[in-house]
Tab-separated table of C-alpha atoms in Angstrom:
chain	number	residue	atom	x	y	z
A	1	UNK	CA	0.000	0.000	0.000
A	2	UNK	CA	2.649	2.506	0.983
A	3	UNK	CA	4.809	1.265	-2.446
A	4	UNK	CA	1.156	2.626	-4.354
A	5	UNK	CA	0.943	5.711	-2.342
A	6	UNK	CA	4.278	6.395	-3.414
A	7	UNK	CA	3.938	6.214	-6.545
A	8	UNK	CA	0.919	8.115	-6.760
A	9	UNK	CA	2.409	11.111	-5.293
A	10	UNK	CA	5.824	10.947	-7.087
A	11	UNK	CA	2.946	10.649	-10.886
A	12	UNK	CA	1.223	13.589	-9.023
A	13	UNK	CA	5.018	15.555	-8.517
A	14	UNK	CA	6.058	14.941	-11.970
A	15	UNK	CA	2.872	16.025	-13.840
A	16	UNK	CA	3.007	19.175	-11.471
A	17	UNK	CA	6.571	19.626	-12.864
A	18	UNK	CA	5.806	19.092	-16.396
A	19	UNK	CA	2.810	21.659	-15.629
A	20	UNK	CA	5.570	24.022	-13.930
A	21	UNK	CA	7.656	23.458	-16.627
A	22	UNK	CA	5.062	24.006	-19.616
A	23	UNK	CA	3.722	27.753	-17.085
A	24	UNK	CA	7.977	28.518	-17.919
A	25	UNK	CA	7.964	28.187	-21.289
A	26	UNK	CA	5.174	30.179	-22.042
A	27	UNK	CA	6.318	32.367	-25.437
A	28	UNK	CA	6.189	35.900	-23.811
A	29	UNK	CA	6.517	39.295	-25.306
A	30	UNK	CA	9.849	41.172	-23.649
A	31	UNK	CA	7.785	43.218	-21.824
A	32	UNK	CA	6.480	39.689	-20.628
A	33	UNK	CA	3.253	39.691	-21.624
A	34	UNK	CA	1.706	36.702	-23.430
A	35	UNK	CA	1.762	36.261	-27.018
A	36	UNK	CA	-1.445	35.488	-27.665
A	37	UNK	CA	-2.715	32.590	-29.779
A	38	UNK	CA	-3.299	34.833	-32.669
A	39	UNK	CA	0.347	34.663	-33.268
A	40	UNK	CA	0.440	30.460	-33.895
A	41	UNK	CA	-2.244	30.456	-36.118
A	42	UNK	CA	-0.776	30.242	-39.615
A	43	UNK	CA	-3.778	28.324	-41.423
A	44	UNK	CA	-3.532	28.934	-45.005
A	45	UNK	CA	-5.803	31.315	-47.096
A	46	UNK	CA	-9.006	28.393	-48.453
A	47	UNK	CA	-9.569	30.276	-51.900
A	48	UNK	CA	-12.878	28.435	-52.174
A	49	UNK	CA	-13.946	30.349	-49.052
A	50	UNK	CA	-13.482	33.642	-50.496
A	51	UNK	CA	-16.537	34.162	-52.460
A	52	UNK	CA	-17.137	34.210	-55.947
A	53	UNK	CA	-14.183	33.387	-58.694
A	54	UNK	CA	-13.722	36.550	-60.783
A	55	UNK	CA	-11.033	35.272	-63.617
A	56	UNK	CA	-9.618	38.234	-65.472
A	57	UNK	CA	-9.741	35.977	-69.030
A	58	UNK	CA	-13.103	34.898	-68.109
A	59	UNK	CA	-14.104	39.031	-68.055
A	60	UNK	CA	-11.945	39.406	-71.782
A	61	UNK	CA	-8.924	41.082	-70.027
A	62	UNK	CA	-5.959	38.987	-71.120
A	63	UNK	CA	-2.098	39.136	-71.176
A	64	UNK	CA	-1.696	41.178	-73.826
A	65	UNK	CA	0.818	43.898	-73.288
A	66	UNK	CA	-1.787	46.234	-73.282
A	67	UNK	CA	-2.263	48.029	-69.845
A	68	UNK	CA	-5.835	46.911	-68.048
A	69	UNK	CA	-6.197	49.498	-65.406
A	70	UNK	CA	-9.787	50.496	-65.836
A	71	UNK	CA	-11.087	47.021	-66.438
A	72	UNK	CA	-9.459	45.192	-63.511
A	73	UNK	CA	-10.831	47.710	-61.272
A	74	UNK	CA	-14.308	47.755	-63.347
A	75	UNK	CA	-14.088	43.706	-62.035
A	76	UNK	CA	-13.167	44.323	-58.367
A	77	UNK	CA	-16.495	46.952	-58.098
A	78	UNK	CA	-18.382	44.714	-59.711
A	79	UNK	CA	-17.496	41.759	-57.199
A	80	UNK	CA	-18.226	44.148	-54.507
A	81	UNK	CA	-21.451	45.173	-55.598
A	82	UNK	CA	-22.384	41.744	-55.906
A	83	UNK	CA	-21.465	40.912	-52.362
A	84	UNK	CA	-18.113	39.741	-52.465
A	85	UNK	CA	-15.467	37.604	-54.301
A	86	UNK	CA	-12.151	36.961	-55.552
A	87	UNK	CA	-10.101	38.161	-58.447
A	88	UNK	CA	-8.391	35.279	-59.730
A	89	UNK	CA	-4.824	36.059	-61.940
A	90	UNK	CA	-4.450	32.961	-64.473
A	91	UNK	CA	-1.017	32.289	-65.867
A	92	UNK	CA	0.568	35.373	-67.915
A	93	UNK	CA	1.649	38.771	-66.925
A	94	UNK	CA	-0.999	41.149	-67.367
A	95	UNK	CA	-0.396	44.959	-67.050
A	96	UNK	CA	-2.074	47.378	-64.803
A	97	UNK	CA	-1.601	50.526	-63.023
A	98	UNK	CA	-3.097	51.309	-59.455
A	99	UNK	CA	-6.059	49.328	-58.483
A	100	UNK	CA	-8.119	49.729	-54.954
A	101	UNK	CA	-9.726	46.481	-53.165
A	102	UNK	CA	-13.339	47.223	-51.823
A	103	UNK	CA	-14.577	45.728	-48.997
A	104	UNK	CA	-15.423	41.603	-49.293
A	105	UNK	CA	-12.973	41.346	-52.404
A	106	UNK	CA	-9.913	39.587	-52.132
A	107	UNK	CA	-6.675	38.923	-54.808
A	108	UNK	CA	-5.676	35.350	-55.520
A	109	UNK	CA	-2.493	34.720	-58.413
A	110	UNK	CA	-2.376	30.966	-59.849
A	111	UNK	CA	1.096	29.772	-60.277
A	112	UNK	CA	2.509	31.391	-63.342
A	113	UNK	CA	0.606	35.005	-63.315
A	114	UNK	CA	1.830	38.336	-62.500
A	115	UNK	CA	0.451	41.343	-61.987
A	116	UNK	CA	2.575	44.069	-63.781
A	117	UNK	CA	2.769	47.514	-62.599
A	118	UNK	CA	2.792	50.155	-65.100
A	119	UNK	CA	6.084	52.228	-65.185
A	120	UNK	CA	4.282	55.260	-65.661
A	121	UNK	CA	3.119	57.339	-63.003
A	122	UNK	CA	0.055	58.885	-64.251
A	123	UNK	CA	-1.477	55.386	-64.027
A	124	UNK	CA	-1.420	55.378	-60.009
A	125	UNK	CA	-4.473	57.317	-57.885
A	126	UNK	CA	-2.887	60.788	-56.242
A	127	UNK	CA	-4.759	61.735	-52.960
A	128	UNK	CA	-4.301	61.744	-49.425
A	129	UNK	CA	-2.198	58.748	-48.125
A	130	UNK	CA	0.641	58.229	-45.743
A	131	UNK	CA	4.320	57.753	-46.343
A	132	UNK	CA	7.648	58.238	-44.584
A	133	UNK	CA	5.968	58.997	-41.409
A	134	UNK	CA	3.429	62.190	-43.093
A	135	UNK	CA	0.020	62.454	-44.117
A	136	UNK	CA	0.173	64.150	-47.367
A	137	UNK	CA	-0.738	64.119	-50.738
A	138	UNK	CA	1.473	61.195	-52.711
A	139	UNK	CA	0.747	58.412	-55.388
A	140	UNK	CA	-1.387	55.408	-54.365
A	141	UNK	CA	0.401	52.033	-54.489
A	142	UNK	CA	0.031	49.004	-57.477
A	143	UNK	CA	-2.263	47.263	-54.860
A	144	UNK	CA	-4.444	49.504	-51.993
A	145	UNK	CA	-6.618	48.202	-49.367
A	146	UNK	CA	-8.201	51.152	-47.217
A	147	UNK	CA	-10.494	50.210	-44.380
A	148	UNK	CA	-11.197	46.664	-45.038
A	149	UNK	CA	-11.609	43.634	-42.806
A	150	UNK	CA	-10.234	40.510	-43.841
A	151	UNK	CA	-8.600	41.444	-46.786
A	152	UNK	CA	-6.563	38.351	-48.223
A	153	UNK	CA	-3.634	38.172	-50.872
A	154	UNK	CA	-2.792	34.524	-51.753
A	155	UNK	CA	-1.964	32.161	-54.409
A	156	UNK	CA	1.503	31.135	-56.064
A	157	UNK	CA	1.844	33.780	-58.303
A	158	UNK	CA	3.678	37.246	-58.514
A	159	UNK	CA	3.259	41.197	-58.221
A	160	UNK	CA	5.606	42.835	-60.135
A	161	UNK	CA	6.468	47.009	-59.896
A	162	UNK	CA	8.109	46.716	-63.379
A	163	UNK	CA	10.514	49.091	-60.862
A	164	UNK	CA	13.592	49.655	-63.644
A	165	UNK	CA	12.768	52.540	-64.966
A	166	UNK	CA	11.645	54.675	-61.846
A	167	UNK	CA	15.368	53.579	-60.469
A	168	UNK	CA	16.771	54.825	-63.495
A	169	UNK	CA	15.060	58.544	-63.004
A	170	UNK	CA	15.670	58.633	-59.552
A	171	UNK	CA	19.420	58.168	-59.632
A	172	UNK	CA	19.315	60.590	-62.743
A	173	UNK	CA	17.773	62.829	-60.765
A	174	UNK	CA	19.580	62.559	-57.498
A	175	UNK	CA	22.913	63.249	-59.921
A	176	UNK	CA	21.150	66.645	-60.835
A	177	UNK	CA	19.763	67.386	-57.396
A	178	UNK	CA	21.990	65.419	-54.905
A	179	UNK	CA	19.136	67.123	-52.321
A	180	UNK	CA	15.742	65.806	-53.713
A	181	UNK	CA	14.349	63.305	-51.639
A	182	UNK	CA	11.919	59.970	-52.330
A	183	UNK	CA	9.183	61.543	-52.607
A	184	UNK	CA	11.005	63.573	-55.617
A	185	UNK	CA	10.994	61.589	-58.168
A	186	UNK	CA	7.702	60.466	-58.132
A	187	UNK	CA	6.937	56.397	-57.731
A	188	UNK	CA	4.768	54.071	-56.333
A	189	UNK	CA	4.870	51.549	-53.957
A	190	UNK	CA	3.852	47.836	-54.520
A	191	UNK	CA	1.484	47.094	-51.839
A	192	UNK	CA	-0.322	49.643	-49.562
A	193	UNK	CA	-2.507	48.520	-46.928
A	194	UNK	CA	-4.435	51.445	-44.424
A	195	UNK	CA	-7.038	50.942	-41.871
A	196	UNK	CA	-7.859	47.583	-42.057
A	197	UNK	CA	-7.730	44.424	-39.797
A	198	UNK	CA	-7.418	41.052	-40.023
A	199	UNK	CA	-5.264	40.455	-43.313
A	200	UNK	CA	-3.694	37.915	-44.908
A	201	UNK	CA	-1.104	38.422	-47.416
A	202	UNK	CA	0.810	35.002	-47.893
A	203	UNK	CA	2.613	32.942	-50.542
A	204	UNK	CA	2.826	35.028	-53.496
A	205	UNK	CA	6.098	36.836	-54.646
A	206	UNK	CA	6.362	40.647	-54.462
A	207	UNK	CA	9.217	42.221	-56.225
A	208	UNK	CA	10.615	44.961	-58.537
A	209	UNK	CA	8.630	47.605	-56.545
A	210	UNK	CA	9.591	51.038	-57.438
A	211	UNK	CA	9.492	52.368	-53.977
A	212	UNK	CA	8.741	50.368	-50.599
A	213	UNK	CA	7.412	47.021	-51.168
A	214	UNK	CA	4.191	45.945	-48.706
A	215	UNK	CA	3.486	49.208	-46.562
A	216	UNK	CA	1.051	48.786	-43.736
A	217	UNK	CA	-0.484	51.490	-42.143
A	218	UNK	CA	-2.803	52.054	-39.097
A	219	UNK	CA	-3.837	48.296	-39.337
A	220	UNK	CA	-3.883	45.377	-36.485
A	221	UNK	CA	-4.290	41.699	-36.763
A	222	UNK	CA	-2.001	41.657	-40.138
A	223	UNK	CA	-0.184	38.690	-41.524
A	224	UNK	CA	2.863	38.189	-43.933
A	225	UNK	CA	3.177	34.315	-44.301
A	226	UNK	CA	5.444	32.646	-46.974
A	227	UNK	CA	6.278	35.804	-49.217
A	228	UNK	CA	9.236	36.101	-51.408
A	229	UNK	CA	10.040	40.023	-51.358
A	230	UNK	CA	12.959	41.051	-53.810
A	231	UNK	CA	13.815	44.610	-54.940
A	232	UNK	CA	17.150	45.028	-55.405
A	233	UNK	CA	17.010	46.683	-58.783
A	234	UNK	CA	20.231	46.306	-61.232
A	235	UNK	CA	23.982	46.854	-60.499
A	236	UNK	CA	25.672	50.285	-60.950
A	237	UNK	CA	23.001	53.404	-61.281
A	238	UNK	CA	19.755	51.626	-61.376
A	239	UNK	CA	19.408	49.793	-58.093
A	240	UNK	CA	16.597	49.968	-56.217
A	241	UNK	CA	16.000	53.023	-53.979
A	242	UNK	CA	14.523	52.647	-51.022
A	243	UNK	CA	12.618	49.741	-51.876
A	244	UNK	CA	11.888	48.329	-48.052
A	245	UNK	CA	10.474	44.591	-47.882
A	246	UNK	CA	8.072	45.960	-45.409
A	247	UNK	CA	7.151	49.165	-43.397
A	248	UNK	CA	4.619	48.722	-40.767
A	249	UNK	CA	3.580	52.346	-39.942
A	250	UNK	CA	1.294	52.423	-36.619
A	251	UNK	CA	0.021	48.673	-36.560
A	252	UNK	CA	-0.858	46.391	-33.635
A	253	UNK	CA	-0.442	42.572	-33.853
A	254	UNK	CA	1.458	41.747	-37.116
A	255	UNK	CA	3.190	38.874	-37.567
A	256	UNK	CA	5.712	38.126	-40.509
A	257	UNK	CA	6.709	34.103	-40.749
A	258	UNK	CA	8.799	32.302	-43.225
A	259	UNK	CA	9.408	35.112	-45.574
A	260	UNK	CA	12.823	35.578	-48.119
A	261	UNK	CA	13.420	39.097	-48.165
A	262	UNK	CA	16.547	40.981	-50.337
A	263	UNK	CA	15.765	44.419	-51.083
A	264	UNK	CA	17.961	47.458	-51.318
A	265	UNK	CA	17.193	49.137	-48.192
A	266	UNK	CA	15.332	47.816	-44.706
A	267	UNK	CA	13.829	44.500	-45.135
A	268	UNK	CA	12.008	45.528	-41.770
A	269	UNK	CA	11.228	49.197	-40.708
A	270	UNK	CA	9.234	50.055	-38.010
A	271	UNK	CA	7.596	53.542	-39.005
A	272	UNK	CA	5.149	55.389	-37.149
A	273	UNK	CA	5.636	59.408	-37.608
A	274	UNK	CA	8.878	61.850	-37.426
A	275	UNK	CA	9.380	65.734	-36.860
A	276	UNK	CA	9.544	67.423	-33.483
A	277	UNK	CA	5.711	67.167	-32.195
A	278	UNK	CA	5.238	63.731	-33.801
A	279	UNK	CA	4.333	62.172	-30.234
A	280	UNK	CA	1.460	64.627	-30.323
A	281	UNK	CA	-1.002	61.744	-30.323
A	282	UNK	CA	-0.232	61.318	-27.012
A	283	UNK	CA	1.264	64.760	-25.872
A	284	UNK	CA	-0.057	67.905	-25.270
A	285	UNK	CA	1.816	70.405	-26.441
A	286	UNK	CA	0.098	73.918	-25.124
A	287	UNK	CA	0.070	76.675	-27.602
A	288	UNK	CA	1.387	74.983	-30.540
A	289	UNK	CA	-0.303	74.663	-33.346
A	290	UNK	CA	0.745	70.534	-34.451
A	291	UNK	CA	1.880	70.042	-38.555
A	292	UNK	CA	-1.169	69.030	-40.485
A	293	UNK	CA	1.731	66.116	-41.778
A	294	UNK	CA	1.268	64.480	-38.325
A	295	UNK	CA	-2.112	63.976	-38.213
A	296	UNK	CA	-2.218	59.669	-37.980
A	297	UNK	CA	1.129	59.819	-36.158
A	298	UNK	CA	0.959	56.699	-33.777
A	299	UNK	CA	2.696	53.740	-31.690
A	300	UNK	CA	4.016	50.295	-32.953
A	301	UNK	CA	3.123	47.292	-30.603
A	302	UNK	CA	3.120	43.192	-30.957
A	303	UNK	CA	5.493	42.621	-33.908
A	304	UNK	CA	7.129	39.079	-35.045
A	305	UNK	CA	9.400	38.380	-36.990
A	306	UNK	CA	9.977	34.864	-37.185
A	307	UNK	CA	11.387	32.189	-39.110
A	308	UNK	CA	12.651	34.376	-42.059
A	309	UNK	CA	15.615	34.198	-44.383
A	310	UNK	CA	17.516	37.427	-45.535
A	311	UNK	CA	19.453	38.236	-48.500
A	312	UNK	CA	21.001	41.808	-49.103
A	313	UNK	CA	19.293	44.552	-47.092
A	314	UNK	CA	20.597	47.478	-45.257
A	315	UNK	CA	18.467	46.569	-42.215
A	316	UNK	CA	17.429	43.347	-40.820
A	317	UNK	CA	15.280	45.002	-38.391
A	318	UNK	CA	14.874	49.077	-38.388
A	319	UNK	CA	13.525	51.156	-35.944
A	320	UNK	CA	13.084	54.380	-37.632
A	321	UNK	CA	13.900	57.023	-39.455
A	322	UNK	CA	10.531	58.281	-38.819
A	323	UNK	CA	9.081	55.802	-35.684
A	324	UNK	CA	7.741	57.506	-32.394
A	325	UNK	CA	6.971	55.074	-29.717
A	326	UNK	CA	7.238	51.622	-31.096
A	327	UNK	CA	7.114	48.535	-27.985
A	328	UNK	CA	7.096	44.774	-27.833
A	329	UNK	CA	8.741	43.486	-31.111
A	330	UNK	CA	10.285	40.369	-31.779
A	331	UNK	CA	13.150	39.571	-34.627
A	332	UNK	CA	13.863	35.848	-34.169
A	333	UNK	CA	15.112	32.259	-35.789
A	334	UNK	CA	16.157	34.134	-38.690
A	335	UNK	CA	18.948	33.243	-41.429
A	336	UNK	CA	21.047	35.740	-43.325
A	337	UNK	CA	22.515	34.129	-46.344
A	338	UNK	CA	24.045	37.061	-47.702
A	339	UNK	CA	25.862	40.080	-45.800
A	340	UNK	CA	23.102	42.421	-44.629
A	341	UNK	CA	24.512	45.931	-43.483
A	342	UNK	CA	22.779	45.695	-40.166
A	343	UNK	CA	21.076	42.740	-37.649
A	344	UNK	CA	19.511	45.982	-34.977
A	345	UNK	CA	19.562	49.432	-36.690
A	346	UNK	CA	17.960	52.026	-34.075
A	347	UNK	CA	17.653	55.143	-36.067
A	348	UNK	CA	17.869	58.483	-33.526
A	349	UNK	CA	16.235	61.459	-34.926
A	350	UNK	CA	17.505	64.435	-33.373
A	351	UNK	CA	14.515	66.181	-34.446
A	352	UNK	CA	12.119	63.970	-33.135
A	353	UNK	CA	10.643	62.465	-29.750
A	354	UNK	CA	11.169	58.952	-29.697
A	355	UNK	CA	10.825	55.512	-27.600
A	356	UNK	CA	11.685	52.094	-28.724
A	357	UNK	CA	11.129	50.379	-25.785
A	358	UNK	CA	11.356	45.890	-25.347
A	359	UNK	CA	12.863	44.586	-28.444
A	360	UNK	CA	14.572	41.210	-28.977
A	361	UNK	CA	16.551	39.539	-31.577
A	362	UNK	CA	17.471	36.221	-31.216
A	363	UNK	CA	18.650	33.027	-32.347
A	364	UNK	CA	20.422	35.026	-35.669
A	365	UNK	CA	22.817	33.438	-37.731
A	366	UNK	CA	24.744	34.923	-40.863
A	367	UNK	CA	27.087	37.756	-41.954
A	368	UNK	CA	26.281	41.509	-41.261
A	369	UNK	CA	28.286	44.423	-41.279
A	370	UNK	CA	27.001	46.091	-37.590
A	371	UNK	CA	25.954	43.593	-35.077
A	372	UNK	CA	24.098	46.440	-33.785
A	373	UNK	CA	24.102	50.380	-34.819
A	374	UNK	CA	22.553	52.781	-32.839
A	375	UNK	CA	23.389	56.684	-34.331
A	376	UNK	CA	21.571	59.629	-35.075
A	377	UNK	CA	19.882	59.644	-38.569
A	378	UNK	CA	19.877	63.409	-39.790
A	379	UNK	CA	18.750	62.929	-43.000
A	380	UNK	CA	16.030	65.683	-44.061
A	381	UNK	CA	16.688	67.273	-40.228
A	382	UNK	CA	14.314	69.690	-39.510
A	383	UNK	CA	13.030	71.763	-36.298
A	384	UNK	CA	10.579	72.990	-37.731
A	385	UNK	CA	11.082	76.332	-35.447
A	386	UNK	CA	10.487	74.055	-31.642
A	387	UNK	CA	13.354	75.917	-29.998
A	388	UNK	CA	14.347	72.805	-27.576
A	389	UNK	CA	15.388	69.685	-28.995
A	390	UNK	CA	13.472	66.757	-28.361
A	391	UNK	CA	15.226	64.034	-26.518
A	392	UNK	CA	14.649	59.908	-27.335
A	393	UNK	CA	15.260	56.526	-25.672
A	394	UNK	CA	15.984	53.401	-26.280
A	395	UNK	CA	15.010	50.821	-23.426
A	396	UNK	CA	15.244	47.265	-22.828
A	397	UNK	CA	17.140	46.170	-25.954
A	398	UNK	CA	17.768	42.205	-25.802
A	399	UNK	CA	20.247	40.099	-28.111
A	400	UNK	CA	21.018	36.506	-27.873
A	401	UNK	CA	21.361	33.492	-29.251
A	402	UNK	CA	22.637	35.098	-31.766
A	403	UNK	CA	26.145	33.153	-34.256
A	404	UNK	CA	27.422	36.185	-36.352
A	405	UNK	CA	30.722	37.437	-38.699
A	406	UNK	CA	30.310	41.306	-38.482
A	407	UNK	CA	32.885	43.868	-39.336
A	408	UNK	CA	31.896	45.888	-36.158
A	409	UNK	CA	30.191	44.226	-33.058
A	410	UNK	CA	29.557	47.087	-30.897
A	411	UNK	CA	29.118	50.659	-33.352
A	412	UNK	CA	26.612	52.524	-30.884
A	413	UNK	CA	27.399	55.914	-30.884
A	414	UNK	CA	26.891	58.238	-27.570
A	415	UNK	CA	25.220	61.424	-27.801
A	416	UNK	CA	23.053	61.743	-24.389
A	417	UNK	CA	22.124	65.041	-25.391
A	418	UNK	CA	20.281	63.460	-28.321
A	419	UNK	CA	19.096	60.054	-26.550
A	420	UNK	CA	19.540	57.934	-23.744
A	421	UNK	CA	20.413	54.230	-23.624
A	422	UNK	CA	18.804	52.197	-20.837
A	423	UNK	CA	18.736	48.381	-20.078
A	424	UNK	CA	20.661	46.395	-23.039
A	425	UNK	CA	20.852	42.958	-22.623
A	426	UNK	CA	23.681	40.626	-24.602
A	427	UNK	CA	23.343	37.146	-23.612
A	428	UNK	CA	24.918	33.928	-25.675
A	429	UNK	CA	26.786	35.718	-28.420
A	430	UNK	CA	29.309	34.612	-30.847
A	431	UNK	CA	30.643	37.026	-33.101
A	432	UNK	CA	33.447	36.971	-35.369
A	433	UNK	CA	34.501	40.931	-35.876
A	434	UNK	CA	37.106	42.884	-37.580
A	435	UNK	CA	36.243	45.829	-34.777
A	436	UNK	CA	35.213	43.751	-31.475
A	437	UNK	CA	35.239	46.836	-29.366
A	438	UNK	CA	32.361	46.675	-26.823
A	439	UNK	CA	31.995	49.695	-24.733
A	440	UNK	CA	28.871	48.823	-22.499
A	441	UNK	CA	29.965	51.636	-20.405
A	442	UNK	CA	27.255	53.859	-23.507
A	443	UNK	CA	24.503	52.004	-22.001
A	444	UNK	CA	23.033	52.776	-18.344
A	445	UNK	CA	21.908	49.357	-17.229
A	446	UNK	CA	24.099	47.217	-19.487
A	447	UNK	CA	23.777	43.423	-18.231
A	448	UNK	CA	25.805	40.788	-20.843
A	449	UNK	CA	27.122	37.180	-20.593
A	450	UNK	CA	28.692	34.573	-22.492
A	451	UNK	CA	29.995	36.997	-25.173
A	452	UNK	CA	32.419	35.501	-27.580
A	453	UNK	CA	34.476	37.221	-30.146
């Protein structure tokens, strides 16, 4: 009897263990909040469940050469009107300029068919929109989704920005005007998404974008599953400027899993707002009359990044150059195959209020140039008459995990009257660097261990 009463309580000790053990490993934001099951769910787009099949052949609009603007959208309002539905890209590349998704319509490409930008710009919608952290007037994207819920992109085909030709001009241009900025040379991003929730954009390939890739803007509950994002343009004086893999601009739960990315500029950027009363969403500032351009300024929070490879970017994961108060974000079990610039690039404004606050990268492997690079970016500065300068913080910055060659480990730059560096964490690091200099000293609150280099 006492040999069963035994073994009762040591079954009852070890499933309270394995309970204990399972309440340890619970997958936690940094600020150690629970990531919610949301996050796990990766089910797969069911095209039959999206409606009525709206083939673009099946409506006369073929791959032709010719471009198909009017007619492709003429289909999407007339799937909308009827309640709902999908348009379906068959095999060939058919040409379009900027088309807008209304609500219950969705964009499915079979293996083998692309959607071709136009590479003119008079074929895109001007109006209101939002881009490098302003409200202002600018060009609408190839693909835009404004205030729609459960918008889906799927399928096995491609969306092409036919992107060539607007690298050419701007790098002309930048040779006449070494001062004119993105917005300058006019061209249009790939994939704009504003206002909506729960979106799917997964499996297809995105690439040749003129300007930023997939932008996502004042969304929540968005995610990037299985993409193939590439942008870097052509060697010498066509690459592709600023062609990001994907800015999320003031979202809330996004999740980006199992995604190639090679672009030339940020695979990752965390946007959000920039000038010197962009936190004015959640500031008061008495007797100042806030920049029209900041109106839908606005905080990042819940991002993952998991699971990706990278090939050429500047940024694996940017927080800025126009990002206000961006918290909780995740950069992990990612593989760089080919030398990005930088793992953690935290962009410092000197002319604008910011917080980054709980980030993590971990379990990284590959070459970069900075392990981690945290400067002030002073590109397009701009006071915009506020006589103090605004001051910004960095807090709670975790890497680990992480198997790296870098040229420079450590290149975090100390300017306190800029922005203030609180609470790093370096934990399980090997790095191989040309410059291993570590000066933790830059950081108040610097706590490190099992650093190799």
């Amino acid at each position: 009897m006492r040999k069963l009463f035994i073994a009762a309580l040591m079954s009852v000790l070890s499933l309270s263990q394995s309970y204990a053990a399972k309440k340890v490993q619970k997958d936690l934001f940094p600020d150690g909040t629970e990531i919610p099951e949301w996050f796990r769910n990766t089910e797969a787009v069911n095209l039959q469940s999206l409606g009525k099949q709206y083939k673009l052949t099946d409506h006369r609009i073929f791959a032709d050469g010719r471009i198909h603007t009017a007619e492709i959208q003429a289909l999407i309002d007339k799937a909308a009107a009827d309640g709902g539905g999908v348009i379906v890209v068959p095999q060939g590349i058919y040409m379009t300029g900027g088309l807008t998704f209304k609500q219950g319509t969705h964009l499915y490409l079979e293996d083998g068919a692309v959607l071709m930008g136009s590479d003119f710009i008079g074929d895109y919608p001007l109006g209101t929109t939002r881009i490098e952290g302003e409200t202002c007037t600018y060009f609408g994207a190839l693909i835009n989704a404004d205030g729609l819920d459960g918008f889906t992109i799927s399928g096995k085909g491609t969306i092409d920005g036919n992107g060539l030709r607007y690298h050419q001009s701007f790098w002309l241009r930048r040779k006449w005007n070494g001062k004119c900025t993105n917005k300058d040379e006019q061209r249009p991003r790939l994939v704009y998404v504003s206002n909506c929730k729960n979106v799917q954009i997964e499996g297809v390939k995105l690439q040749n974008s003129a300007f930023w890739t997939t932008h996502i803007y004042n969304s929540e509950n968005v995610k990037l599953l299985g993409l193939r994002i590439y942008s870097l343009g052509k060697p010498n004086d066509s690459k592709g400027p600023s062609t990001d893999a994907i800015d999320l601009d003031v979202v809330k739960n996004v999740l980006v899993k199992n995604c190639y990315m090679s672009v030339n500029d940020d695979a990752v950027a965390i946007k959000g707002g920039k000038g010197p009363y962009a936190d004015a969403f959640k500031t008061k500032y008495e007797g100042v009359t806030i920049p029209k351009e900041n109106i839908g300024n606005g905080a990042n929070s819940n991002i993952i990044i998991e699971d990706c490879e990278y090939g050429f970017c500047h940024g694996c994961l940017t927080l800025g150059s126009e990002s206000v108060h961006s918290r909780n974000i995740i950069l992990r079990r990612i593989n760089i195959t080919s030398q990005a610039n930088n793992l953690l690039w935290l962009k410092m404004r000197p002319d604008t209020p910011q917080l980054y606050e709980y980030i993590t990268v971990e379990d990284i492997k590959g070459p970069v140039k900075n392990f981690i690079l945290v400067a002030p970016w002073t590109q397009f500065y701009d006071l915009k008459g506020r006589k103090d300068k605004p001051m910004s913080y960095s807090d709670h910055i975790t890497m680990r995990n992480c198997d790296v060659d870098c040229n420079t480990f450590f290149n975090v730059k100390q300017q306190e009257e800029v922005y203030h560096l609180s609470n790093f964490n370096f934990e399980n690091i090997t790095v191989r660097a040309k410059n291993n200099a570590f000066h933790p000293e830059y950081v108040d609150g610097f706590t490190y261990k099992n650093i190799k280099y």
